[in-house]
Amino acid sequence: MSHFNDFNNAQVAKLPNHLKQFIVAQNYEKYTPIDQAVWRYVMRQNYSYLKNVAYYPYIKGLQRAGLSIEHIPDLQTMNDNLGKIGWGAVTVDGFIPPAAFMEYQAYRVLVIAADIRQINHIEYTPAPDIIHESAGHAPIIADTDYNNYLSYFGSIGAKAMFSAKDFELYEAIRKLSILKEAIDADEFQIAKAEKELRYINENMGEPSEMALLGRLHWWTVEYGLIGTLENPKIYGAGLLSSIGESASCMQNDVAKLWYNIDTINYAYDITKPQPQLFVTETFQNLIDVLEQFANTMAFRRGGTESIMKAIACKNVATAVYSSGLQVSGVFTDMGINPKDEVTFIKTTGPSALAHNGKQLAGHGKDYHADGFSSPVGRLKNSVKALENYSVAELQASGIVTGEKAELLFESGINVVGVVKTILIEEHKVLLIAFNDCTVTESNGNTLFKPEWGIYDMAVGENIVSVFNGAADKDAYEEITLISGEKTHQISYDDKTVRLHSLYRTVRAIRESGENLDQLGEIFAQLKTNHRQDWLCALEILEIIYHKKLYHQLEKEVQVYLEIKAGREIDHSKLISDGLHVIKNPVSQLLVED
């Protein structure tokens, strides 16, 4: 299935190229019969338990999102269903950068990791996988208040400022998750990556906007509870997709606190069960808390503190002048007056200018390859901001195309040169370009010399907003649309191929109700050749138990599994949970709720 088929959904079709580049084909045929059995096992466990503690009717939610308990979801089916509620879904390869993840949410598109956890990580995996993303996030998407929160969170999160440490942390988490899910994982490499991640985590310093927002996301979207402190229900996807923690989190030793703005003070550790969880009475409260936090962020506040965040981030950010001009690049310096107001800003390396999120013609990162710097503030002795001058007022001040002009700012910065062009958009002066230009500070320090070429001076009395990333990402970023033909061909050894065949046959017998007499032979092969496997034996027991057949074989399989559960500590809970669901059938799974 080419990933361009996935654009049969209105929300997905609207995605800009810088987001489309992360999309990979789902390659449905790569899921093995064991993968399908893992999906079914987790979903049956989830349903058996979650029907009592999930906030919403779990099965109805699954169906509205195009999911079933029996099969790993097909992306196009999900898109057809999600499209009816104004959402879409795409498959990506593992972790994508947090800002991109947020932006997808803003576009009302669910990001789903195409891979599925290995059977040895069936209870929990640190890597994003299709169980977490689709069984966790998708079923609740149909709730209007909740999906409004999710998309609003995305639009705020996409603007959040990072610290340089956040980027290090993201890279370290991605590296570790890839190593842990690799078939031939090297234990030494994993231990080394864990040590690196721990070191970065312990030395993060002051949390950035994105780190604080990450906490709000974690305690709501991933680990949120709703209702009352005494009897909350689960809506967080991390809990809904973890068959271990969804049960343990309801116990009394996990503190339940009201969700409010103070929640940003609680860090989280993704490697451990959570010591406390937060309960919201309504989804509207989530939006209110987010709004409170957004009011503290650089994209709403602007000013000196926000430019300082941009300099600390050491990555591309955008500063917006009060005229509407947007400057994107890596910020490295700024000027401040005694009132703590910004007097000039400076970027280093490829920079670009934009207005309303669209790059200005001729002002891309090739033209401003070495950086950009410009004053901020008012002209001395002026009654209004330069950006608000009419053409007549510009002329009266001697700012006329083709003529020499001198602009002295209140900060003491002086710009002298021949006016080349004046750019006015929506009645605001955005940019004045000069030939033969000298820019000096009041202390005589030279900021620009005539021999450096054309001087593009940004116009604006102050910096009103600063946000993460470029203003026009499609124009600024290197877009590499990943081919849909990306294949993850894993070659399986003969023994594994034979085990896949046994799983496939068991599924066919269960679904058709025919050839039940083959089950004894399959069980014999499992016992002889596949002693490490436990899930196929459980599936055989399920069929026999519900068909009330083969009392002898039922006893044999039951005893085999009980001995296995006693001997193999890693499998004991999985087997006993599996036996519980067989003995307490969640029958009519897709009918009742």
Coordinates of C-alpha atoms in Angstrom, one line a residue:
M1 CA 0.0 0.0 0.0
S2 CA 1.7 3.2 -1.1
H3 CA 1.5 5.9 1.6
F4 CA 0.0 8.3 -0.9
N5 CA -3.2 6.2 -0.7
D6 CA -3.4 7.3 2.9
F7 CA -4.2 10.8 1.7
N8 CA -7.8 9.6 0.9
N9 CA -8.6 11.4 4.1
A10 CA -9.4 15.2 4.1
Q11 CA -7.3 15.9 7.3
V12 CA -4.3 14.0 6.0
A13 CA -4.5 15.7 2.6
K14 CA -4.2 19.1 4.3
L15 CA -0.9 18.3 5.9
P16 CA 2.0 20.5 4.8
N17 CA 5.1 18.8 3.2
H18 CA 7.3 19.2 6.3
L19 CA 4.9 16.9 8.1
K20 CA 4.2 14.6 5.2
Q21 CA 7.9 13.8 5.1
F22 CA 7.6 11.6 8.2
I23 CA 4.8 9.4 6.8
V24 CA 5.8 5.8 5.9
A25 CA 3.7 3.0 4.3
Q26 CA 2.0 0.8 6.8
N27 CA 3.0 -2.4 4.8
Y28 CA 0.2 -4.4 6.4
E29 CA 1.6 -7.7 5.0
K30 CA 4.7 -7.3 7.2
Y31 CA 2.7 -8.2 10.3
T32 CA 3.3 -11.8 11.2
P33 CA 0.7 -14.2 12.6
I34 CA 2.4 -13.8 16.0
D35 CA 2.0 -10.0 15.7
Q36 CA -1.7 -10.5 15.0
A37 CA -1.9 -12.7 18.1
V38 CA -0.1 -10.2 20.2
W39 CA -2.6 -7.5 19.2
R40 CA -5.5 -9.8 20.0
Y41 CA -4.1 -10.8 23.3
V42 CA -3.5 -7.2 24.5
M43 CA -6.9 -6.1 23.2
R44 CA -8.8 -8.9 24.9
Q45 CA -6.9 -8.2 28.2
N46 CA -7.7 -4.5 27.8
Y47 CA -11.3 -5.0 27.2
S48 CA -11.7 -7.5 30.0
Y49 CA -10.4 -5.0 32.4
L50 CA -11.1 -1.6 30.9
K51 CA -14.9 -2.2 30.4
N52 CA -15.1 -1.3 34.1
V53 CA -12.5 1.5 34.4
A54 CA -12.3 3.3 31.1
Y55 CA -14.0 6.6 30.8
Y56 CA -15.8 5.9 27.6
P57 CA -17.5 2.8 26.1
Y58 CA -14.3 1.2 24.9
I59 CA -15.7 -1.0 22.2
K60 CA -17.9 1.7 20.7
G61 CA -14.9 4.0 20.7
L62 CA -12.8 1.3 18.9
Q63 CA -15.5 0.7 16.3
R64 CA -15.9 4.5 15.6
A65 CA -12.1 4.6 15.0
G66 CA -12.2 1.5 12.7
L67 CA -10.5 -0.8 15.1
S68 CA -11.3 -4.3 16.1
I69 CA -10.1 -6.7 18.9
E70 CA -9.4 -9.4 16.4
H71 CA -6.9 -7.8 13.9
I72 CA -4.2 -5.1 13.8
P73 CA -5.9 -2.1 12.3
D74 CA -5.5 -1.2 8.6
L75 CA -4.7 2.4 8.1
Q76 CA -7.2 3.1 5.3
T77 CA -10.1 1.6 7.4
M78 CA -9.1 3.8 10.3
N79 CA -9.0 6.9 8.0
D80 CA -12.4 6.1 6.5
N81 CA -13.8 6.0 10.0
L82 CA -11.9 8.9 11.6
G83 CA -12.8 11.0 8.6
K84 CA -16.4 10.9 9.7
I85 CA -15.4 12.8 12.9
G86 CA -13.0 15.2 11.2
W87 CA -9.8 13.4 12.0
G88 CA -7.2 11.3 10.2
A89 CA -4.3 9.0 10.8
V90 CA -0.9 8.3 9.4
T91 CA 1.8 5.7 10.1
V92 CA 5.4 6.9 10.9
D93 CA 8.6 5.2 11.8
G94 CA 9.0 5.2 15.6
F95 CA 9.6 8.5 17.5
I96 CA 9.3 11.7 15.5
P97 CA 10.4 15.1 16.8
P98 CA 8.0 16.3 19.5
A99 CA 7.2 19.6 17.7
A100 CA 6.2 17.6 14.6
F101 CA 4.1 15.3 16.7
M102 CA 2.3 18.3 18.2
E103 CA 1.7 19.9 14.8
Y104 CA 0.1 16.7 13.5
Q105 CA -2.3 16.9 16.5
A106 CA -3.1 20.5 15.5
Y107 CA -4.0 19.3 12.0
R108 CA -6.3 16.7 13.7
V109 CA -4.2 13.8 12.5
L110 CA -3.2 10.8 14.8
V111 CA 0.4 9.7 14.4
I112 CA 0.6 5.9 14.6
A113 CA 3.9 4.1 14.8
A114 CA 3.7 1.4 12.1
D115 CA 5.5 -1.3 14.2
I116 CA 4.0 -3.5 16.8
R117 CA 5.8 -4.6 20.0
Q118 CA 7.6 -7.9 20.1
I119 CA 5.9 -10.7 22.1
N120 CA 8.7 -10.4 24.8
H121 CA 7.6 -6.7 25.4
I122 CA 3.9 -7.5 25.3
E123 CA 3.0 -5.7 28.6
Y124 CA 4.9 -2.5 28.0
T125 CA 7.4 -1.1 25.5
P126 CA 9.2 2.3 25.7
A127 CA 9.0 2.5 21.9
P128 CA 5.9 3.9 20.3
D129 CA 3.9 1.1 18.6
I130 CA 0.6 0.5 16.9
I131 CA -1.1 -0.9 20.1
H132 CA -0.3 2.3 22.1
E133 CA -1.2 4.7 19.4
S134 CA -4.3 3.1 18.0
A135 CA -5.8 1.2 20.9
G136 CA -4.8 4.0 23.3
H137 CA -5.4 7.2 21.5
A138 CA -8.0 6.4 18.8
P139 CA -11.0 5.1 20.8
I140 CA -11.5 8.3 22.7
I141 CA -11.1 10.6 19.7
A142 CA -14.8 10.5 19.0
D143 CA -15.4 12.5 22.2
T144 CA -15.8 16.1 20.9
D145 CA -14.5 17.9 24.0
Y146 CA -11.5 15.6 24.2
N147 CA -10.6 15.9 20.5
N148 CA -10.9 19.7 20.7
Y149 CA -8.4 19.6 23.6
L150 CA -6.0 17.3 21.6
S151 CA -5.9 19.6 18.6
Y152 CA -5.7 22.8 20.7
F153 CA -2.8 21.2 22.6
G154 CA -1.1 20.5 19.3
S155 CA -1.4 24.1 18.1
I156 CA 0.1 25.4 21.4
G157 CA 2.8 22.6 21.6
A158 CA 4.0 23.3 18.1
K159 CA 5.0 26.8 19.2
A160 CA 6.7 25.8 22.5
M161 CA 10.3 26.7 22.9
F162 CA 12.8 23.9 23.4
S163 CA 16.1 24.0 25.3
A164 CA 19.2 22.5 23.6
K165 CA 18.9 19.7 26.3
D166 CA 15.5 18.8 25.1
F167 CA 16.9 17.9 21.6
E168 CA 19.6 15.8 23.3
L169 CA 17.0 14.0 25.3
Y170 CA 14.8 13.3 22.3
E171 CA 17.7 11.8 20.4
A172 CA 18.7 9.7 23.4
I173 CA 15.1 8.3 23.9
R174 CA 14.8 7.6 20.2
K175 CA 18.1 5.7 20.1
L176 CA 17.3 3.6 23.2
S177 CA 13.8 2.7 21.9
I178 CA 15.2 1.6 18.5
L179 CA 17.9 -0.5 20.3
K180 CA 15.4 -2.1 22.6
E181 CA 13.0 -3.2 19.8
A182 CA 15.8 -4.5 17.6
I183 CA 15.6 -8.3 17.0
D184 CA 19.3 -8.7 17.5
A185 CA 19.7 -6.2 20.4
D186 CA 23.2 -6.0 21.9
E187 CA 22.9 -5.9 25.7
F188 CA 26.1 -3.8 26.0
Q189 CA 24.8 -1.2 23.6
I190 CA 21.4 -1.0 25.4
A191 CA 23.1 -0.6 28.8
K192 CA 25.3 2.2 27.3
A193 CA 22.3 4.0 25.8
E194 CA 20.3 3.7 29.1
K195 CA 23.3 5.2 30.9
E196 CA 23.5 8.1 28.4
L197 CA 19.7 8.7 28.7
R198 CA 19.9 8.7 32.5
Y199 CA 22.8 11.2 32.5
I200 CA 21.0 13.6 30.2
N201 CA 17.8 13.2 32.2
E202 CA 19.6 14.0 35.5
N203 CA 21.2 17.1 34.1
M204 CA 18.4 18.8 32.2
G205 CA 18.6 22.1 34.2
E206 CA 15.6 24.5 34.2
P207 CA 12.7 22.9 32.3
S208 CA 11.9 24.6 29.0
E209 CA 8.4 25.4 27.8
M210 CA 8.3 22.2 25.8
A211 CA 9.4 20.2 28.9
L212 CA 6.6 21.8 31.0
L213 CA 4.1 21.2 28.3
G214 CA 5.4 17.6 28.0
R215 CA 4.4 17.2 31.6
L216 CA 0.9 18.5 31.0
H217 CA 0.6 16.1 28.0
W218 CA 1.9 13.2 30.0
W219 CA -0.5 13.7 32.9
T220 CA -3.5 14.2 30.6
V221 CA -3.3 12.6 27.1
E222 CA -1.1 9.7 28.3
Y223 CA -1.8 9.1 32.0
G224 CA -5.0 11.1 32.6
L225 CA -8.0 10.2 34.8
I226 CA -11.4 11.8 34.8
G227 CA -14.3 12.0 37.3
T228 CA -13.8 12.0 41.1
L229 CA -10.8 11.4 43.3
E230 CA -12.6 8.4 44.9
N231 CA -13.8 6.8 41.7
P232 CA -11.9 8.1 38.6
K233 CA -12.1 6.6 35.1
I234 CA -9.1 6.2 32.7
Y235 CA -8.9 8.2 29.5
G236 CA -5.0 8.5 29.1
A237 CA -3.6 6.4 26.2
G238 CA -0.5 5.3 28.1
L239 CA -2.7 3.6 30.7
L240 CA -5.2 2.3 28.2
S241 CA -2.5 0.5 26.2
S242 CA -0.5 -0.9 29.2
I243 CA -2.2 -4.0 30.4
G244 CA 0.0 -3.9 33.5
E245 CA -0.4 -0.3 34.7
S246 CA -4.1 0.2 33.8
A247 CA -4.8 -2.2 36.7
S248 CA -2.1 -1.2 39.2
C249 CA -2.8 2.5 38.8
M250 CA -6.2 2.2 40.4
Q251 CA -4.7 0.9 43.7
N252 CA -4.6 3.2 46.7
D253 CA -0.8 3.4 46.8
V254 CA -1.0 5.5 43.6
A255 CA -2.0 9.0 44.9
K256 CA -4.9 10.7 43.0
L257 CA -4.6 14.5 42.8
W258 CA -6.8 17.1 41.2
Y259 CA -5.5 18.3 37.8
N260 CA -4.6 22.0 37.7
I261 CA -1.8 24.4 36.7
D262 CA 0.4 23.1 39.6
T263 CA 0.6 19.8 37.7
I264 CA 3.5 21.3 35.7
N265 CA 5.7 20.9 38.8
Y266 CA 5.5 17.1 38.6
A267 CA 8.2 15.6 36.4
Y268 CA 7.7 12.0 35.2
D269 CA 9.9 9.0 34.5
I270 CA 8.9 6.9 31.5
T271 CA 10.7 3.8 32.8
K272 CA 8.8 3.4 36.1
P273 CA 5.1 3.1 37.2
Q274 CA 3.8 6.5 38.2
P275 CA 3.6 7.4 41.9
Q276 CA 0.7 9.7 41.4
L277 CA -2.0 10.5 38.8
F278 CA -4.1 13.5 38.1
V279 CA -7.9 13.6 37.9
T280 CA -9.9 16.2 35.9
E281 CA -13.6 16.7 36.5
T282 CA -14.2 17.6 32.8
F283 CA -12.2 17.8 29.6
Q284 CA -13.0 21.6 29.5
N285 CA -10.8 21.9 32.6
L286 CA -7.9 20.5 30.5
I287 CA -8.4 23.3 28.0
D288 CA -8.6 25.9 30.8
V289 CA -5.3 24.8 32.4
L290 CA -3.6 24.7 29.0
E291 CA -4.8 28.3 28.3
Q292 CA -3.4 29.4 31.7
F293 CA 0.0 27.9 30.8
A294 CA -0.1 29.3 27.2
N295 CA -0.4 32.8 28.6
T296 CA 3.1 32.4 30.1
M297 CA 4.7 31.2 26.8
A298 CA 7.1 33.2 24.6
F299 CA 4.8 33.0 21.6
R300 CA 2.2 35.1 23.6
R301 CA 4.6 37.2 25.6
G302 CA 7.4 38.2 23.3
G303 CA 10.0 40.7 24.7
T304 CA 13.4 40.2 26.2
E305 CA 12.7 36.9 28.1
S306 CA 11.4 35.3 25.0
I307 CA 14.5 36.2 22.9
M308 CA 16.6 34.8 25.7
K309 CA 14.7 31.5 25.4
A310 CA 15.4 31.5 21.6
I311 CA 19.1 32.1 22.3
A312 CA 19.2 29.2 24.9
C313 CA 17.5 26.9 22.4
K314 CA 20.4 26.9 20.0
N315 CA 18.0 25.7 17.2
V316 CA 15.9 27.5 14.7
A317 CA 13.2 29.8 16.3
T318 CA 11.1 32.7 15.0
A319 CA 10.8 36.2 16.4
V320 CA 7.9 38.3 15.3
Y321 CA 8.1 42.1 15.2
S322 CA 5.1 44.2 16.1
S323 CA 4.8 45.1 12.3
G324 CA 4.1 41.4 11.6
L325 CA 7.6 40.7 10.1
Q326 CA 8.8 37.2 11.1
V327 CA 12.6 36.5 11.4
S328 CA 13.5 32.8 11.5
G329 CA 17.0 31.5 12.3
V330 CA 19.3 30.5 15.2
F331 CA 19.3 33.5 17.6
T332 CA 22.7 34.3 19.0
D333 CA 22.6 37.8 20.4
M334 CA 20.4 40.7 21.4
G335 CA 20.6 44.3 22.7
I336 CA 18.7 45.4 25.9
N337 CA 18.1 49.0 27.1
P338 CA 18.0 50.0 30.8
K339 CA 14.2 49.4 30.8
D340 CA 14.9 45.8 29.9
E341 CA 13.5 46.2 26.3
V342 CA 15.0 44.6 23.2
T343 CA 17.0 47.1 21.1
F344 CA 18.3 44.7 18.4
I345 CA 18.3 41.0 17.5
K346 CA 20.8 38.8 15.7
T347 CA 20.7 35.4 14.1
T348 CA 23.7 33.4 12.9
G349 CA 23.7 31.1 9.9
P350 CA 20.8 30.5 7.4
S351 CA 17.9 32.8 8.2
A352 CA 14.7 33.8 6.5
L353 CA 12.0 36.5 6.6
A354 CA 8.3 35.9 6.4
H355 CA 4.9 37.5 6.9
N356 CA 1.8 35.6 8.1
G357 CA 3.7 32.3 7.9
K358 CA 4.7 32.8 4.2
Q359 CA 8.3 33.5 3.3
L360 CA 9.0 36.9 1.7
A361 CA 10.1 36.6 -2.0
G362 CA 13.9 36.9 -2.1
H363 CA 14.4 36.6 1.6
G364 CA 15.0 32.8 2.0
K365 CA 17.9 31.2 3.8
D366 CA 20.1 31.2 0.7
Y367 CA 19.9 35.0 0.5
H368 CA 20.4 35.4 4.3
A369 CA 22.9 32.5 4.5
D370 CA 25.2 34.2 7.1
G371 CA 22.5 35.4 9.5
F372 CA 20.4 38.5 10.0
S373 CA 20.5 41.4 12.5
S374 CA 18.3 44.4 12.9
P375 CA 17.3 47.1 15.4
V376 CA 14.1 46.9 17.4
G377 CA 12.3 50.1 18.7
R378 CA 11.3 53.6 17.9
L379 CA 13.0 56.4 16.0
K380 CA 14.3 59.2 18.4
N381 CA 11.8 62.0 18.9
S382 CA 9.0 60.2 16.9
V383 CA 5.4 60.3 18.0
K384 CA 4.5 56.9 16.6
A385 CA 6.2 53.6 15.7
L386 CA 7.9 53.5 12.3
E387 CA 5.8 50.5 11.2
N388 CA 2.7 52.8 11.4
Y389 CA 4.1 55.5 9.1
S390 CA 2.1 56.4 6.0
V391 CA 3.9 56.9 2.7
A392 CA 3.5 60.7 3.2
E393 CA 5.0 60.4 6.8
L394 CA 7.9 58.3 5.4
Q395 CA 8.6 61.0 2.8
A396 CA 8.4 63.8 5.4
S397 CA 11.0 61.9 7.5
G398 CA 13.3 61.7 4.4
I399 CA 12.8 58.0 3.9
V400 CA 12.4 58.0 0.1
T401 CA 13.4 55.3 -2.4
G402 CA 16.7 56.3 -4.2
E403 CA 17.6 59.0 -1.6
K404 CA 20.0 58.9 1.3
A405 CA 18.4 58.7 4.7
E406 CA 19.5 58.7 8.3
L407 CA 17.5 56.8 11.0
L408 CA 18.5 57.4 14.6
F409 CA 16.8 55.0 17.1
E410 CA 16.0 55.8 20.7
S411 CA 18.5 53.0 21.6
G412 CA 21.3 55.0 20.0
I413 CA 21.6 52.7 16.9
N414 CA 22.1 54.9 13.8
V415 CA 21.4 53.6 10.3
V416 CA 22.7 55.8 7.4
G417 CA 22.3 54.7 3.7
V418 CA 20.5 55.0 0.4
V419 CA 17.0 53.7 0.5
K420 CA 16.7 50.8 -2.0
T421 CA 13.2 49.5 -1.3
I422 CA 10.4 49.9 1.2
L423 CA 8.1 46.9 1.9
I424 CA 4.6 47.7 3.1
E425 CA 2.0 44.9 3.8
E426 CA -1.4 45.4 5.3
H427 CA -0.7 49.1 6.0
K428 CA 2.4 48.2 8.0
V429 CA 6.0 49.0 7.1
L430 CA 7.9 45.7 7.4
L431 CA 11.3 46.2 5.8
I432 CA 13.5 48.9 4.5
A433 CA 16.5 47.9 2.4
F434 CA 19.6 50.2 2.0
N435 CA 22.6 50.4 -0.3
D436 CA 25.9 51.9 0.8
C437 CA 24.8 51.5 4.4
T438 CA 26.6 52.0 7.8
V439 CA 25.0 50.9 11.1
T440 CA 26.6 52.0 14.3
E441 CA 25.8 51.9 18.0
S442 CA 26.0 55.0 20.3
N443 CA 29.4 53.8 21.7
G444 CA 30.8 53.9 18.1
N445 CA 30.7 50.1 17.6
T446 CA 30.0 49.3 13.9
L447 CA 27.2 46.7 13.3
F448 CA 27.2 46.9 9.4
K449 CA 29.6 48.3 6.8
P450 CA 28.8 49.4 3.2
E451 CA 31.1 46.8 1.7
W452 CA 28.9 44.0 3.2
G453 CA 26.3 44.6 0.5
I454 CA 22.6 45.4 0.9
Y455 CA 21.3 46.1 4.5
D456 CA 17.8 44.8 5.1
M457 CA 16.4 46.6 8.1
A458 CA 13.4 45.0 9.9
V459 CA 10.8 47.4 11.1
G460 CA 9.0 47.1 14.4
E461 CA 8.7 48.8 17.8
N462 CA 9.0 45.6 19.8
I463 CA 9.1 41.7 19.6
V464 CA 5.6 40.5 20.2
S465 CA 6.1 36.7 19.9
V466 CA 8.8 34.1 19.8
F467 CA 8.1 30.5 18.8
N468 CA 9.9 27.3 18.0
G469 CA 10.9 26.4 14.4
A470 CA 10.7 28.5 11.2
A471 CA 7.7 30.7 10.3
D472 CA 7.4 29.0 6.9
K473 CA 8.6 25.5 7.5
D474 CA 7.9 24.2 4.0
A475 CA 10.1 26.9 2.6
Y476 CA 12.8 26.7 5.3
E477 CA 13.3 23.0 6.1
E478 CA 15.0 20.5 4.0
I479 CA 12.0 18.4 2.9
T480 CA 12.8 14.8 2.1
L481 CA 9.5 13.1 1.3
I482 CA 10.2 9.6 2.4
S483 CA 9.2 7.0 -0.2
G484 CA 6.2 4.8 0.6
E485 CA 8.2 1.9 -0.6
K486 CA 10.3 1.7 2.6
T487 CA 10.5 -2.0 3.4
H488 CA 11.3 -3.5 6.8
Q489 CA 11.9 -6.9 5.4
I490 CA 12.9 -9.1 8.4
S491 CA 14.1 -12.5 7.4
Y492 CA 12.9 -15.2 9.8
D493 CA 14.7 -18.5 10.3
D494 CA 13.0 -21.7 9.4
K495 CA 12.0 -22.5 13.0
T496 CA 10.2 -19.1 13.4
V497 CA 8.5 -19.5 10.0
R498 CA 7.1 -22.9 11.2
L499 CA 5.9 -21.2 14.4
H500 CA 4.2 -18.5 12.3
S501 CA 2.5 -21.3 10.3
L502 CA 1.1 -22.8 13.6
Y503 CA -0.3 -19.5 14.7
R504 CA -1.9 -18.9 11.3
T505 CA -3.5 -22.4 11.4
V506 CA -4.9 -21.8 14.9
R507 CA -6.4 -18.5 13.9
A508 CA -8.0 -20.2 10.8
I509 CA -9.5 -22.9 13.0
R510 CA -10.9 -20.4 15.5
E511 CA -12.4 -18.2 12.8
S512 CA -13.9 -21.1 10.7
G513 CA -14.8 -23.5 13.5
E514 CA -13.4 -26.3 11.2
N515 CA -10.5 -28.7 11.4
L516 CA -10.6 -28.8 15.2
D517 CA -9.0 -32.2 15.2
Q518 CA -5.7 -30.6 14.1
L519 CA -5.3 -28.8 17.5
G520 CA -3.8 -31.8 19.2
E521 CA -1.1 -32.2 16.6
I522 CA -0.3 -28.4 16.7
F523 CA 0.0 -28.6 20.5
A524 CA 2.4 -31.5 20.2
Q525 CA 4.6 -29.5 17.8
L526 CA 4.6 -26.5 20.2
K527 CA 5.7 -28.7 23.1
T528 CA 8.5 -30.4 21.1
N529 CA 9.9 -27.6 18.9
H530 CA 8.7 -24.3 20.4
R531 CA 9.1 -24.6 24.1
Q532 CA 9.7 -20.8 24.5
D533 CA 6.2 -20.0 23.2
W534 CA 3.2 -19.5 25.5
L535 CA 0.7 -17.5 23.5
C536 CA -0.2 -20.1 20.8
A537 CA -0.9 -22.7 23.5
L538 CA -3.3 -20.2 25.2
E539 CA -5.1 -19.7 21.9
I540 CA -5.5 -23.5 21.5
L541 CA -6.9 -23.7 25.1
E542 CA -9.3 -20.9 24.4
I543 CA -10.8 -22.8 21.4
I544 CA -11.1 -26.1 23.2
Y545 CA -12.6 -24.5 26.3
H546 CA -15.3 -22.7 24.4
K547 CA -16.1 -25.6 22.2
K548 CA -16.3 -27.9 25.2
L549 CA -14.2 -30.5 23.3
Y550 CA -11.3 -32.8 24.0
H551 CA -11.4 -33.0 27.8
Q552 CA -8.0 -34.8 27.8
L553 CA -6.3 -32.2 25.5
E554 CA -7.8 -29.3 27.5
K555 CA -6.3 -30.8 30.7
E556 CA -2.9 -31.3 29.0
V557 CA -2.7 -27.7 27.7
Q558 CA -3.9 -26.3 31.0
V559 CA -1.3 -28.2 33.0
Y560 CA 1.4 -27.3 30.4
L561 CA 0.6 -23.6 30.8
E562 CA 0.4 -23.7 34.6
I563 CA 3.8 -25.4 34.8
K564 CA 5.2 -22.8 32.4
A565 CA 3.7 -20.0 34.5
G566 CA 5.3 -21.5 37.6
R567 CA 8.7 -21.9 36.0
E568 CA 9.0 -18.8 33.7
I569 CA 8.8 -15.7 35.8
D570 CA 8.5 -13.4 32.8
H571 CA 5.5 -15.3 31.5
S572 CA 3.6 -16.2 34.7
K573 CA 1.4 -13.0 34.9
L574 CA 0.8 -13.1 31.1
I575 CA -0.3 -16.7 31.2
S576 CA -2.5 -16.3 34.3
D577 CA -4.1 -13.2 32.8
G578 CA -4.7 -15.1 29.6
L579 CA -6.3 -18.0 31.5
H580 CA -8.5 -15.5 33.4
V581 CA -9.9 -14.0 30.2
I582 CA -10.6 -17.5 28.8
K583 CA -12.4 -18.6 32.0
N584 CA -14.3 -15.3 32.3
P585 CA -15.1 -14.8 28.7
V586 CA -15.6 -11.3 27.4
S587 CA -18.0 -13.0 25.0
Q588 CA -19.9 -10.9 22.4
L589 CA -16.9 -8.6 22.6
L590 CA -18.2 -6.5 19.8
V591 CA -21.8 -6.5 20.8
E592 CA -21.9 -5.5 24.5
D593 CA -20.4 -2.4 26.1

